[in-house]
Coordinates of C-alpha atoms and ligand atoms in Angstrom, one line a residue:
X264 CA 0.0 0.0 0.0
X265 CA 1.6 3.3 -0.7
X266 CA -0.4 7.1 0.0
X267 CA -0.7 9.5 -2.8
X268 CA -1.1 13.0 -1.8
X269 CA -3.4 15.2 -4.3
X270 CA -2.5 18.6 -4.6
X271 CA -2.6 20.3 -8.4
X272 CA -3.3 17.5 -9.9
X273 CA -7.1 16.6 -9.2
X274 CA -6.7 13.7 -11.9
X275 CA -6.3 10.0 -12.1
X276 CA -5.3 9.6 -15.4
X277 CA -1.9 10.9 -16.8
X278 CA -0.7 11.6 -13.2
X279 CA 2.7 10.3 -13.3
X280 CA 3.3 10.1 -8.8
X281 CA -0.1 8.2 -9.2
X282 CA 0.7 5.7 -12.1
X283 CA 4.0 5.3 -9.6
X284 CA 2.5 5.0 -6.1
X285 CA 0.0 2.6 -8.0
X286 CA 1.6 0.2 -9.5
X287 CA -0.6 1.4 -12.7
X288 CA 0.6 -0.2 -16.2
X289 CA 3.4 -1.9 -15.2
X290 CA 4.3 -5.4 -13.4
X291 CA 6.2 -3.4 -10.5
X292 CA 5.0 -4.5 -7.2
X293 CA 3.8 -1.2 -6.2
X294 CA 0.4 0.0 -5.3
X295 CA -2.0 -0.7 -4.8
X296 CA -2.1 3.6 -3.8
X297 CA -4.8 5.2 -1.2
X298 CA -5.2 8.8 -2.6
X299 CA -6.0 11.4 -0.4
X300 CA -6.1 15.4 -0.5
X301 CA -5.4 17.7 2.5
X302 CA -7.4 20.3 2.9
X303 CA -4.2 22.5 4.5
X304 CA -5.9 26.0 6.6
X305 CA -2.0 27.6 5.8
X306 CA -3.1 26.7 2.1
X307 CA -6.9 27.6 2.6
X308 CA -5.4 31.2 4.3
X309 CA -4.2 32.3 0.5
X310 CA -7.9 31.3 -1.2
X311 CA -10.6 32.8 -2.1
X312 CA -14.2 31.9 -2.6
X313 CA -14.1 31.7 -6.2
X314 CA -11.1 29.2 -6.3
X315 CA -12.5 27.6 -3.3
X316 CA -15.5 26.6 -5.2
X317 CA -13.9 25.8 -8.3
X318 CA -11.6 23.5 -5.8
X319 CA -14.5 21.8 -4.9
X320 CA -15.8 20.9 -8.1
X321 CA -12.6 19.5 -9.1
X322 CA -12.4 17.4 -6.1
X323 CA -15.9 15.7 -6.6
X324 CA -15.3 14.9 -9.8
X325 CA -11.6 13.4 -8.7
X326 CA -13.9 11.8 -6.1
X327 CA -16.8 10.2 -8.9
X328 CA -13.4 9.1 -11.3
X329 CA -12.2 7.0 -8.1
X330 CA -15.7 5.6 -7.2
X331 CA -16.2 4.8 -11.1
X332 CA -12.5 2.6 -10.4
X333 CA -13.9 1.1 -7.5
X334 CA -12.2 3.2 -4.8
X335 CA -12.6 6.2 -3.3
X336 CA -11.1 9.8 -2.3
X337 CA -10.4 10.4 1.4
X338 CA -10.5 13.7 2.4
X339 CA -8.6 15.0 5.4
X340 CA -8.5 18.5 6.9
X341 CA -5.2 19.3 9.0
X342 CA -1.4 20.4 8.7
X343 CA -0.6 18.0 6.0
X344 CA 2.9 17.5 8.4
X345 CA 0.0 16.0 11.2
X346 CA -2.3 14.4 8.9
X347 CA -0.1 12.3 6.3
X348 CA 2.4 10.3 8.9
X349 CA -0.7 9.3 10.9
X350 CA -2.7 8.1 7.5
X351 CA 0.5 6.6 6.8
X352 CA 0.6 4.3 9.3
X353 CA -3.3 3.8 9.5
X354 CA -2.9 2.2 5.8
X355 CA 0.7 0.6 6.6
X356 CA 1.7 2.3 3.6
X357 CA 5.3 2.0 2.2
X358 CA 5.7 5.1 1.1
X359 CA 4.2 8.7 0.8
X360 CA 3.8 9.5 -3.0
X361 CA 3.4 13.1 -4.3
X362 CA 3.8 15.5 -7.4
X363 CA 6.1 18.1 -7.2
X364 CA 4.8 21.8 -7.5
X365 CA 7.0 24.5 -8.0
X366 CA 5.8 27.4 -6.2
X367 CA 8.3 28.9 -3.0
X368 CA 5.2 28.5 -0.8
X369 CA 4.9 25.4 -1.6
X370 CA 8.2 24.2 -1.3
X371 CA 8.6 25.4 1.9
X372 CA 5.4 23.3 2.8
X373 CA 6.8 20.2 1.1
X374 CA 10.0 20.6 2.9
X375 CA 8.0 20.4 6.0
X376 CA 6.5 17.4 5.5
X377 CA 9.4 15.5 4.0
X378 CA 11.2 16.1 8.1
X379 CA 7.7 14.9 9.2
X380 CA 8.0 11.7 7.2
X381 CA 11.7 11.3 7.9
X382 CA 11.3 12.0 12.0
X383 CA 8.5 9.0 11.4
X384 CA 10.5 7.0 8.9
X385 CA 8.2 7.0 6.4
X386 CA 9.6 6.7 2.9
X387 CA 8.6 9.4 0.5
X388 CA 9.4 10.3 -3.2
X389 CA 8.2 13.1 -4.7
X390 CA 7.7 13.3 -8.7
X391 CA 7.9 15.7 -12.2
X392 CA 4.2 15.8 -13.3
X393 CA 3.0 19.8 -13.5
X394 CA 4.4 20.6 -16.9
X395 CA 6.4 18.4 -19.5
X396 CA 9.9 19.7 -18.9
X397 CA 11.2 19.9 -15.1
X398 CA 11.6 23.6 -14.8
X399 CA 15.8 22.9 -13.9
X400 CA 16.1 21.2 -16.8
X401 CA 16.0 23.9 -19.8
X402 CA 18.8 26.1 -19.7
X403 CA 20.8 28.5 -21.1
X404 CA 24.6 27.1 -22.8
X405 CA 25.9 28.7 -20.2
X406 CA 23.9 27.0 -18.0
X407 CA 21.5 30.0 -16.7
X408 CA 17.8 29.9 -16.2
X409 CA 16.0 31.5 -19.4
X410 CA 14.5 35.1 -18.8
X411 CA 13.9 35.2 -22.7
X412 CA 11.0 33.2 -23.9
X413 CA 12.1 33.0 -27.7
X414 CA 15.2 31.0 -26.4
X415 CA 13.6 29.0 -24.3
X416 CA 11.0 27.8 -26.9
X417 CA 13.2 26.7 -29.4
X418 CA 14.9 24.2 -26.8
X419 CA 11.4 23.9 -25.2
X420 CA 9.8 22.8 -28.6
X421 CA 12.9 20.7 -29.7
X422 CA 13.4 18.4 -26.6
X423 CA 11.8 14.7 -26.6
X424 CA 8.2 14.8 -24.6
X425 CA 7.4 12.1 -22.3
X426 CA 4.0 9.8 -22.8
X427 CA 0.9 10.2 -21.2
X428 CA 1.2 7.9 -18.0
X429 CA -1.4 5.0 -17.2
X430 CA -4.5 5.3 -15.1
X431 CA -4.8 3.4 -12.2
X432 CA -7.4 0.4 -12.7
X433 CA -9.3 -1.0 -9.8
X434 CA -6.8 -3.6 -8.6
X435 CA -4.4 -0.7 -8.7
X436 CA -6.3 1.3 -5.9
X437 CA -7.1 0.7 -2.3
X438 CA -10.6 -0.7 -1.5
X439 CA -13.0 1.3 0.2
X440 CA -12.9 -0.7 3.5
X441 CA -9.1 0.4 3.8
X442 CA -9.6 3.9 3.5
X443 CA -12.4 4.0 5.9
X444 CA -10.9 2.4 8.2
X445 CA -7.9 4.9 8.1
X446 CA -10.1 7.6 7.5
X447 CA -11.7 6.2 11.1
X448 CA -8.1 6.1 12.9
X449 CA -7.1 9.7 12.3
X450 CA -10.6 11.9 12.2
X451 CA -10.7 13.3 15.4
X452 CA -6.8 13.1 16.7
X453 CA -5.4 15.7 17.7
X454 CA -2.1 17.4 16.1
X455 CA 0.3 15.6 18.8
X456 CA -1.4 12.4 17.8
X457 CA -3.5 11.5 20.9
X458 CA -7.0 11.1 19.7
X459 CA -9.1 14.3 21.2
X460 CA -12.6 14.5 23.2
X461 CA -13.3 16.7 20.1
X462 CA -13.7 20.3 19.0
X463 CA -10.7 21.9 19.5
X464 CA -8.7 24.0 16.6
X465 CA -5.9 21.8 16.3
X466 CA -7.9 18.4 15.4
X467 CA -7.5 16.4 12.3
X468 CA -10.4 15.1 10.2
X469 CA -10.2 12.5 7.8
X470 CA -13.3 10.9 5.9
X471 CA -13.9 8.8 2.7
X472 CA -15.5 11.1 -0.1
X473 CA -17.1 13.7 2.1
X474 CA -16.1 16.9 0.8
X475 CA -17.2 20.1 3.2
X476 CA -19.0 22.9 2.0
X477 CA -17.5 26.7 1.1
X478 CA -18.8 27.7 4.4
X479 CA -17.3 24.5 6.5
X480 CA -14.1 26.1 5.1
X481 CA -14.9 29.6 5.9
X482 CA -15.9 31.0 2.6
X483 CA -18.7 32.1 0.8
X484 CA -20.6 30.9 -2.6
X485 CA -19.1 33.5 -5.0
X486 CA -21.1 35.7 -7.0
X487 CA -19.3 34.4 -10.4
X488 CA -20.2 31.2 -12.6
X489 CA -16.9 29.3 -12.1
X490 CA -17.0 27.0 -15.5
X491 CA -17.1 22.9 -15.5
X492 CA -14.5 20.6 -13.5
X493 CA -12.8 17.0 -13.7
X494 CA -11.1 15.4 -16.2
X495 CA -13.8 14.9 -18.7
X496 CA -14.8 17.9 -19.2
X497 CA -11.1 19.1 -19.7
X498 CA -10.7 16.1 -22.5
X499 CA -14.4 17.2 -23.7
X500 CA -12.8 20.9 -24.4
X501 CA -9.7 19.9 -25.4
X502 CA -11.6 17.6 -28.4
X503 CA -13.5 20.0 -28.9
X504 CA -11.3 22.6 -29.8
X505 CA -8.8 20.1 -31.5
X506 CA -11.6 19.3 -33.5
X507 CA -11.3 22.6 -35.4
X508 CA -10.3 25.7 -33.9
X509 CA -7.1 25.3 -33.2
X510 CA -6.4 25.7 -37.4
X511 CA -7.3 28.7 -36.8
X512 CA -5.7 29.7 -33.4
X513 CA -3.2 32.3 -34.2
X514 CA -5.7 33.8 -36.8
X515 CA -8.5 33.7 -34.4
X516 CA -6.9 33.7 -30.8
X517 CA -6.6 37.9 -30.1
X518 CA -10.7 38.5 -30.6
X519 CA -12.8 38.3 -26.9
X520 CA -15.8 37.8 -29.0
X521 CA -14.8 34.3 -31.5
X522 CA -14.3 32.0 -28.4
X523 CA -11.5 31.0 -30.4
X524 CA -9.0 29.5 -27.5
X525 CA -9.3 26.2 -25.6
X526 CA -10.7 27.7 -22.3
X527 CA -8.5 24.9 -20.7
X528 CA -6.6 27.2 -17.9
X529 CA -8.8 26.3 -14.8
X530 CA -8.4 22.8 -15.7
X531 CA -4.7 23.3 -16.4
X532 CA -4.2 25.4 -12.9
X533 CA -6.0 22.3 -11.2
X534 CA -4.2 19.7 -13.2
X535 CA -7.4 18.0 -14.5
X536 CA -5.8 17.2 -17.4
X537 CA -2.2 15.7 -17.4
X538 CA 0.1 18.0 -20.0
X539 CA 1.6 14.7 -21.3
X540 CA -1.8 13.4 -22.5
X541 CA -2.8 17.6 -23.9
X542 CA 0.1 17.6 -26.0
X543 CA 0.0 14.3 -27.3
X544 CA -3.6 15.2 -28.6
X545 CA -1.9 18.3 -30.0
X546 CA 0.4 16.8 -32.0
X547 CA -1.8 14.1 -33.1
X548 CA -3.7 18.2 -34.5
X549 CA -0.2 19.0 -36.0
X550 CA -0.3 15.6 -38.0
X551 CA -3.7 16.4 -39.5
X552 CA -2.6 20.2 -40.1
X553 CA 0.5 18.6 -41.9
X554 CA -2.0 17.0 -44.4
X555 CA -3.7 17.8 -47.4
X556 CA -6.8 18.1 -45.5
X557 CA -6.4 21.5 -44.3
X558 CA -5.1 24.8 -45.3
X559 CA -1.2 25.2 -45.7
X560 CA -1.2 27.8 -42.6
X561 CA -2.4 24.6 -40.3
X562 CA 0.6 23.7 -38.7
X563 CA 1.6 27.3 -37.6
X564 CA -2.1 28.0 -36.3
X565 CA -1.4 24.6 -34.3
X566 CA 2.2 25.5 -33.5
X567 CA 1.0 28.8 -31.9
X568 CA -1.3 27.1 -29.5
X569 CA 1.9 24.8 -28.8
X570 CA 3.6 28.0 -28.0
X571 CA 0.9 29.0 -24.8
X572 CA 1.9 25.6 -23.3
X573 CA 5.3 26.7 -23.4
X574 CA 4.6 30.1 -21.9
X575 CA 3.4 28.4 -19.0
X576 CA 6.0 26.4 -18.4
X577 CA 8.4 29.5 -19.1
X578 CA 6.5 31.3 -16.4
X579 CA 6.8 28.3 -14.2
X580 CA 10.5 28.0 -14.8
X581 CA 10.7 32.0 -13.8
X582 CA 8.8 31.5 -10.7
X583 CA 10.9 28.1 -9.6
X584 CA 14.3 30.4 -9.9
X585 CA 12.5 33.7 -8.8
X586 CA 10.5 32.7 -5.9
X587 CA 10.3 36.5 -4.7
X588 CA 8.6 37.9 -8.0
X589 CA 5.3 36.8 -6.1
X590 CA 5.4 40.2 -4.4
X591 CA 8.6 42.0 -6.3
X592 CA 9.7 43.5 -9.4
X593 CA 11.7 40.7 -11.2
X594 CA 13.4 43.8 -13.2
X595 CA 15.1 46.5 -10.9
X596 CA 14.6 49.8 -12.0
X597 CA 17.6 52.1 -10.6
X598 CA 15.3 54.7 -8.7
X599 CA 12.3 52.6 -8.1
X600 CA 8.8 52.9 -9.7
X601 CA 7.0 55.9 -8.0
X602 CA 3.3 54.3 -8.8
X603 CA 0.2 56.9 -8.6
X604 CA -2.1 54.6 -7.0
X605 CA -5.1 56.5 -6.4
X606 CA -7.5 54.2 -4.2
X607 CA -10.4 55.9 -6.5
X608 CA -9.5 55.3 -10.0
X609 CA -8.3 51.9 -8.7
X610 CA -11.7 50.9 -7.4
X611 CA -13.7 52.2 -10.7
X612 CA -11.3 49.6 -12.2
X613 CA -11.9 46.6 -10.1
X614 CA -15.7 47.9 -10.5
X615 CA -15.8 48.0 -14.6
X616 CA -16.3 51.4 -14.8
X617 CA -13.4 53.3 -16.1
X618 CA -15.3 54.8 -19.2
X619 CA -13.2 52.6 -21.7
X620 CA -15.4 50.4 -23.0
X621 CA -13.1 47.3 -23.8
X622 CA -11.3 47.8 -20.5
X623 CA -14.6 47.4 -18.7
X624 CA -16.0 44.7 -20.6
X625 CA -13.3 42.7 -19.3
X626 CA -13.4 43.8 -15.5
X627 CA -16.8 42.6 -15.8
X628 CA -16.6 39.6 -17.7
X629 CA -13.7 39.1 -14.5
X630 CA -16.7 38.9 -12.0
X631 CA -19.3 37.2 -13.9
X632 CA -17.3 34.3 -15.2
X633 CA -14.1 33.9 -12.8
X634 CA -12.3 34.1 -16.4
X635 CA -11.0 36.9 -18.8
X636 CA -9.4 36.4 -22.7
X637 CA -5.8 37.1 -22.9
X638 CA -6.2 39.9 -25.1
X639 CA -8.6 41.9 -22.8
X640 CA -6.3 40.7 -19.7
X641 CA -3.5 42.5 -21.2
X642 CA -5.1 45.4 -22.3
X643 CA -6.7 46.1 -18.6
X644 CA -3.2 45.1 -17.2
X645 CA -2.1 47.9 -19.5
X646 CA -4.5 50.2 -18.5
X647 CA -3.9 49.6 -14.7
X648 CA -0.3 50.3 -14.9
X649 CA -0.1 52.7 -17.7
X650 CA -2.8 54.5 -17.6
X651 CA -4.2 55.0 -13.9
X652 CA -0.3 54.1 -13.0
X653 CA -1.2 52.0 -10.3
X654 CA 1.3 49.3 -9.2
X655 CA 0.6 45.7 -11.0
X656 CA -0.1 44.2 -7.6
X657 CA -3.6 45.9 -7.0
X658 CA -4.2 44.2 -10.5
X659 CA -2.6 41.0 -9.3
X660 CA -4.6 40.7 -6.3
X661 CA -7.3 41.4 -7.5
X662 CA -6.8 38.9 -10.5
X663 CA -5.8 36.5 -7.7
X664 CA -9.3 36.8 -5.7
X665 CA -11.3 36.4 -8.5
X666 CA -9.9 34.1 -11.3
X667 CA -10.7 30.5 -11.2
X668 CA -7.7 29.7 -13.5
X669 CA -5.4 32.2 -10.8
X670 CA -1.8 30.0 -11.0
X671 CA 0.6 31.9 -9.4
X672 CA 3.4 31.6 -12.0
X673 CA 1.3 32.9 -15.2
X674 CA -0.5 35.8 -13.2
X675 CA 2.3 37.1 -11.9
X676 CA 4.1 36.5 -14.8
X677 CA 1.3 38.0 -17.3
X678 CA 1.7 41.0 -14.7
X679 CA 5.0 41.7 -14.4
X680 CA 4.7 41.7 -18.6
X681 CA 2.4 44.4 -18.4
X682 CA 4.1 46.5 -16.0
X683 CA 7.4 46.8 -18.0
X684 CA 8.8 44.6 -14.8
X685 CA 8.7 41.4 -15.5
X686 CA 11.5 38.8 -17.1
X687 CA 10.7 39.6 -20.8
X688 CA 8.3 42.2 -20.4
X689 CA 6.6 44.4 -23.1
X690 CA 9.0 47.8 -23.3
X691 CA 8.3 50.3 -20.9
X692 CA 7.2 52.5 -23.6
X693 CA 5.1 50.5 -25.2
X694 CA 1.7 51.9 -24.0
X695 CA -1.8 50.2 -25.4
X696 CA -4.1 52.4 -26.5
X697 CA -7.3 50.9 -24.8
X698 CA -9.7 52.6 -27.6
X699 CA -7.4 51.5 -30.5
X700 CA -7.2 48.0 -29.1
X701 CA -11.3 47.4 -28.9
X702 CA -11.5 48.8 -32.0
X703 CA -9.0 46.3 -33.1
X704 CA -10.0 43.1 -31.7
X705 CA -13.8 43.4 -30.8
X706 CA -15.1 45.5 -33.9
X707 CA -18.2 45.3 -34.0
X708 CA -18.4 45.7 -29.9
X709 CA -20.0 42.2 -29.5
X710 CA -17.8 41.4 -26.4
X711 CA -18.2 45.0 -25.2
X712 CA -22.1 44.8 -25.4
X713 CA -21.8 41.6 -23.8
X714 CA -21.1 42.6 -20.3
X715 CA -21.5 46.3 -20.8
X716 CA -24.9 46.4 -21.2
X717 CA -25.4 50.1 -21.2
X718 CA -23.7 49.9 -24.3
X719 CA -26.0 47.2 -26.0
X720 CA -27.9 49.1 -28.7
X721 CA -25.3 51.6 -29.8
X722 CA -23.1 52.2 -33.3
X723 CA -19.8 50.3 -32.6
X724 CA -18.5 53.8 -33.9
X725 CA -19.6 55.5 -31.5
X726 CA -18.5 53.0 -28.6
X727 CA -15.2 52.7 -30.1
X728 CA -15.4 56.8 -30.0
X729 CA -16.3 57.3 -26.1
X730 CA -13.3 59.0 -25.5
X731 CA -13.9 61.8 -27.9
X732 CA -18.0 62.2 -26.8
X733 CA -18.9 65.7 -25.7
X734 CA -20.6 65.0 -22.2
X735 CA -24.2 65.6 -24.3
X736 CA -23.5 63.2 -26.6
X737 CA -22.5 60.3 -24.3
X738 CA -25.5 61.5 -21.7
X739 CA -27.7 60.9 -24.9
X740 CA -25.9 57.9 -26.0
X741 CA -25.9 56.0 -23.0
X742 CA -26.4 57.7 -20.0
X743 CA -25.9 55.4 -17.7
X744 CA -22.7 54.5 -19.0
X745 CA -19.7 57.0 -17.3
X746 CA -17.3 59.1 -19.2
X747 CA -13.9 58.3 -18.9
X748 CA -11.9 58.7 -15.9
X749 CA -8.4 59.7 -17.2
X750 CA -7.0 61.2 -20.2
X751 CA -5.1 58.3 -22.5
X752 CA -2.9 60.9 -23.7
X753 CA -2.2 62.5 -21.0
X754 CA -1.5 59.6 -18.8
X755 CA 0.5 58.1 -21.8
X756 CA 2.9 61.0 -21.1
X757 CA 2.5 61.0 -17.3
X758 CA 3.3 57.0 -17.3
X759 CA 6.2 57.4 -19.9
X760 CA 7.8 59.8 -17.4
X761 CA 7.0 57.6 -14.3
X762 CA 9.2 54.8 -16.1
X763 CA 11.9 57.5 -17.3
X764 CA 12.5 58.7 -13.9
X765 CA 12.4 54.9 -12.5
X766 CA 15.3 54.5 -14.7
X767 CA 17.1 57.5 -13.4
X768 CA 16.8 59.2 -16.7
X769 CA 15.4 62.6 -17.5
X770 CA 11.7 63.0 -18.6
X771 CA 11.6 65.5 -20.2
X772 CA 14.4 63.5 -22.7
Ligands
LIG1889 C1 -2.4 40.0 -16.6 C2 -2.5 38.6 -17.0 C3 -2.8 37.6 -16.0 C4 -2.9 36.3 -16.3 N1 -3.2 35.4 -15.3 C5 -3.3 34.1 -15.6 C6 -3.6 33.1 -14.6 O1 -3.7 33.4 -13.4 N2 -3.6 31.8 -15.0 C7 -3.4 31.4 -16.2 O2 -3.5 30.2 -16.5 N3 -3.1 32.3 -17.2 C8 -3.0 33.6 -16.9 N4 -2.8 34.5 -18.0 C9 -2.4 34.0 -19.3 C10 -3.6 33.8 -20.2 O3 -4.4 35.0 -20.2 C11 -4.6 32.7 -19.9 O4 -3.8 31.5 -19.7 C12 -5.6 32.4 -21.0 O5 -6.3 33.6 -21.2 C13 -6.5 31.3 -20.6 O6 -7.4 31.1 -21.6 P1 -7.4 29.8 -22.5 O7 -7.3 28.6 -21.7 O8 -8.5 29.8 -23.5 O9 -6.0 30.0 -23.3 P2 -5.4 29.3 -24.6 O10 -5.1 30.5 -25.5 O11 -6.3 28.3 -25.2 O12 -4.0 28.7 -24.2 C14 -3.9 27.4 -23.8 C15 -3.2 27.3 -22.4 O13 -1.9 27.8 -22.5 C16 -1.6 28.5 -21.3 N5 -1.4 29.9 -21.6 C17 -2.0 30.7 -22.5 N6 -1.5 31.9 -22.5 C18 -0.6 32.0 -21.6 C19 0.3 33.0 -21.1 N7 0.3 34.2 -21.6 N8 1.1 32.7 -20.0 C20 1.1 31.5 -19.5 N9 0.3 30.5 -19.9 C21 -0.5 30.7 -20.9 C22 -2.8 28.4 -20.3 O14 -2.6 27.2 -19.5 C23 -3.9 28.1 -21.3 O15 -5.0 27.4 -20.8 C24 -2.7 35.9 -17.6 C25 -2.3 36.8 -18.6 C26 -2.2 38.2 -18.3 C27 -1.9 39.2 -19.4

C-alpha cells in the first residue's frame, strides 16, 4: 500500500506520482495507492471563494473518477505535516507519494512534510508531473535559467516529450474498507497524535468522499459562474477545440468575442488534465494540419497554441528560480517605480467602470465568469499600470481573488509583462491604447455589449469613440454609462515619465 497525496493535480489519469504510487501499467509490485487530498488552513489562508468553489468541483469529480474505479477519495482536513504520517501508518503504507509543485510557498510546505515523514520514517518520493519539462532542466549554454522566452522555446519545442502515464485500474487502488478504516483512525486526533474529546482547533479530520461545503471552510458561494470541472470535461474541451479551432488559433486567438481558445486554464491550474496526454492530442492536431486536409497555414495556427503551453511552463520556470517575483519586481529599476495609486480610480477599475469600453468589458466579464481572454487581460493590465499608474499588484490581487484559473506563475508572470517589470516584459514604452485596441479586436463591440450592457444598442462607432464624446452626446448615447476617468494621452505622457525617472533618466528627454 503506498499514500498519494493530491495537490494540483485533481486527476487520475496521466498523473505520473499516481501511475507510480500505483503500481498502474506496469508489473512493478507497487500499489496498490490510497489517494487522499489535504485540505491545509495555511493553504486555505491564501484562497478565495471563487477558487475555493472551483476547488470543490474539481475534487468531486476526482472523487466520482475514483468511485467509477472502485475506490474512493479520502478527504482530510489538518497540517498536511499531522495528517499524512498518521494516515500513513493507518494504511501501513510503504511510502508517501506526491507530485512536485514548483511554487516557493509550496516548497517550503513540502519541505515540512518531508522532516515529518523522515522523523516517522516514512519513505517518501516526490515526482515531475505539473508541466512536461522539469523547470531545472531547460537552460541557457551557459547553464543559466532562461529570462527570454524565444530562447527558451526553441529548446522547449525541440526536446523529446514524455508519454501520457497509465490510469490506475481497480486492482491498482485501495478498496474502500481500507480507506475508511484509516479515514476512522485519524478523524478526530489531535495534532500531537492523541485522539481528542473533540472540537478543539488543532484536530484532524479525515473521511472517505465527504467533501465540506464553502462555508465549513470559511468562505462564501461566489457571485461568479466558475465554468465545469474534472477530467472529462477538460478532455471534452480539449476535443473539442482540436476538432477545429485550433487551425485557426493564431488567426482567431486575439478577438474576446470568437471564443477561439481552448478555455483549458482552470483545468490546467488544477491539473485536471495531465500536460503529457494535452500535447499528445496536439500533436496528433499538428499531424492532421500537416496534411492535405487542411489549409497550408495549419501547422503554424497549431504551432501557436503549442507556443501558450510553453509560456506556462516558461512562467513556471521563472517562478521556480524567482520565488520573490510573487510580491517584487523581477526587473530593478535604478530609482524605483513611483506608482500613482489612487485608491479611486483603482476601485472604478476593479468595478468595470473606467469609461473605456473594452477595459470594462473585461473587469466585468472578470466577475461574472471567474475568467477573462488574454487579449482583454493584457489590455486592462495595461491600462492599470499605464494609464491609472497604479502598481501591478492591486491588478494582481485582485486577479488572484477572482480568477478560477489564478496560478501563481502565469499571473504574476502575465503582470509583471504588463508593467514593463517582468522577465521579458513588453517595453516600458510600449503603451496600449485601450480605444485603439477594442477597435481592433472586438469591432463590431459584440464582447463589449456583452457585459457592458449600457452599451448594448449603440453604433460600434460610437462606442469605439467614447473618448472623444462631448458630455451631451455620451448622456444621450448611453447615459448610464460614465465618461472616462483619465485622459489616454495625458497619462500616456505621465506614465512614460514615471518609467523614465524609474530608470534615473530625465523625462523630459
Ligand atoms: C495580466 C495577466 C494575468 C494572467 N493570469 C493568468 C492566470 O492566473 N492563470 C493562467 O493560466 N493564465 C493567466 N494568464 C495567461 C492567459 O491570459 C490565460 O492562460 C488564458 O487567457 C486562458 O485562456 P485559454 O485557456 O482559453 O487559453 P489558450 O489560448 O487556449 O491557451 C492554452 C493554455 O496555455 C496557457 N497559456 C496561454 N497563454 C498563456 C500566457 N500568456 N502565459 C502562461 N500560460 C498561458 C494556459 O494554460 C492556457 O489554458 C494571464 C495573462 C495576463 C496578461
Amino acid at each position: 500500500m503506498e499514500l498519494f497525496w493530491h495537490r494540483r493535480d485533481l486527476r487520475a489519469a496521466d498523473n505520473v506520482g499516481l501511475a507510480a504510487a500505483s503500481g498502474a501499467g506496469d508489473d512493478s509490485d507497487r500499489g496498490p495507492a490510497a489517494p487522499v487530498f489535504v485540505f491545509d488552513p495555511s493553504v486555505l489562508d491564501h484562497a478565495s471563494d471563487v477558487r475555493v468553489r472551483r476547488l470543490l468541483d474539481g475534487l468531486a469529480a476526482l472523487r466520482d473518477d475514483y468511485r467509477e474505479r472502485g475506490s474512493d477519495l479520502l478527504v482530510a482536513r489538518g497540517d498536511p505535516e499531522a495528517i499524512l504520517p498518521r494516515l500513513a501508518a493507518a494504511l501501513d503504507a510503504e511510502r508517501v507519494v506526491w507530485n512536485r509543485d514548483y511554487s516557493g510557498l509550496a516548497r517550503e510546505r513540502d519541505a515540512g512534510v518531508r522532516r515529518a515523514l523522515d522523523a516517522v520514517d516514512v519513505a517518501r518520493e516526490a515526482h515531475h508531473d505539473a508541466v512536461l519539462h522539469d523547470p531545472d532542466a531547460i537552460r541557457t549554454n551557459a547553464g543559466d535559467p532562461y529570462s527570454v522566452y524565444s530562447y527558451y522555446w526553441k529548446k522547449w519545442t525541440d526536446r523529446a516529450k514524455e508519454d501520457p502515464a497509465p490510469a490506475p485500474t481497480e486492482a491498482d487502488l485501495a478498496d474502500t474498507d481500507r480507506l475508511a478504516a484509516a479515514a476512522d483512525a485519524v478523524d478526530g486526533a489531535d495534532a500531537s497524535g492523541a485522539v481528542a474529546d473533540g472540537g478543539e482547533a488543532a484536530t484532524l479530520g479525515a473521511a472517505v468522499g465527504d467533501l465540506p461545503t464553502p462555508a465549513d471552510l470559511g468562505f462564501a458561494e461566489p457571485d461568479a459562474t466558475v465554468g465545469p470541472a474534472g477530467t472529462e470535461a477538460a478532455r471534452e474541451r480539449l476535443d473539442d477545440f482540436l476538432d477545429e479551432a485550433v487551425f485557426a488559433y493564431e488567426a482567431e486567438r486575439d478577438y474576446p468575442a470568437r471564443e477561439a481558445t481552448s478555455r483549458l486554464s482552470a483545468f490546467f491550474k488544477y491539473g485536471e488534465i495531465g500536460v503529457r496526454e494535452a500535447y499528445a492530442a496536439t500533436e496528433a492536431a499538428m499531424a492532421e494540419a500537416e496534411s492535405d486536409s487542411r489549409p497550408e497555414d495549419a501547422p503554424e495556427q497549431v504551432e501557436e497554441f503549442q507556443q501558450q503551453l510553453a509560456w506556462r511552463e516558461f512562467y513556471t520556470q521563472v517562478l521556480f528560480h524567482n520565488p520573490e517575483v510573487v510580491s517584487e519586481n523581477y526587473k530593478e529599476y535604478e530609482e524605483g517605480i513611483e506608482w500613482r495609486d489612487d485608491p479611486e480610480e483603482i476601485a472604478a477599475w476593479k468595478r468595470g467602470e473606467t469609461g473605456y469600453p473594452i477595459v470594462d468589458a473585461g473587469m466585468r466579464q472578470l466577475r461574472e465568469e471567474a475568467f477573462m481572454h488574454n487579449r482583454v487581460r493584457m489590455i486592462v493590465a495595461s491600462f492599470l499600470t499605464k494609464d491609472l499608474l497604479a502598481d501591478w499588484r492591486h491588478g494582481y490581487d485582485h486577479f488572484r481573488e477572482h480568477l478560477a484559473d489564478h496560478d501563481t506563475a502565469n499571473d504574476n508572470g502575465g503582470w509583471q509583462w504588463a508593467a514593463s517589470t517582468g522577465t521579458d516584459a513588453q517595453p516600458y514604452f510600449r503603451i496600449f491604447n485601450p480605444m485603439t485596441q477594442g477597435e481592433r479586436y472586438d469591432p463590431d463591440a459584440e464582447y463589449i455589449t456583452e457585459y457592458v450592457p449600457e452599451l448594448r444598442g449603440l453604433d460600434a462607432d460610437l462606442i469605439h469613440e467614447w473618448h472623444e464624446l462631448s458630455p451631451t452626446q455620451r448622456a444621450n448615447a448611453a447615459p448610464e454609462y460614465p465618461s472616462p476617468i483619465v485622459d489616454h494621452s495625458e497619462r500616456r505622457e505621465a506614465a512614460l515619465a514615471m518609467y523614465k525617472r524609474a530608470r534615473g533618466e530625465d523625462p523630459d528627454d
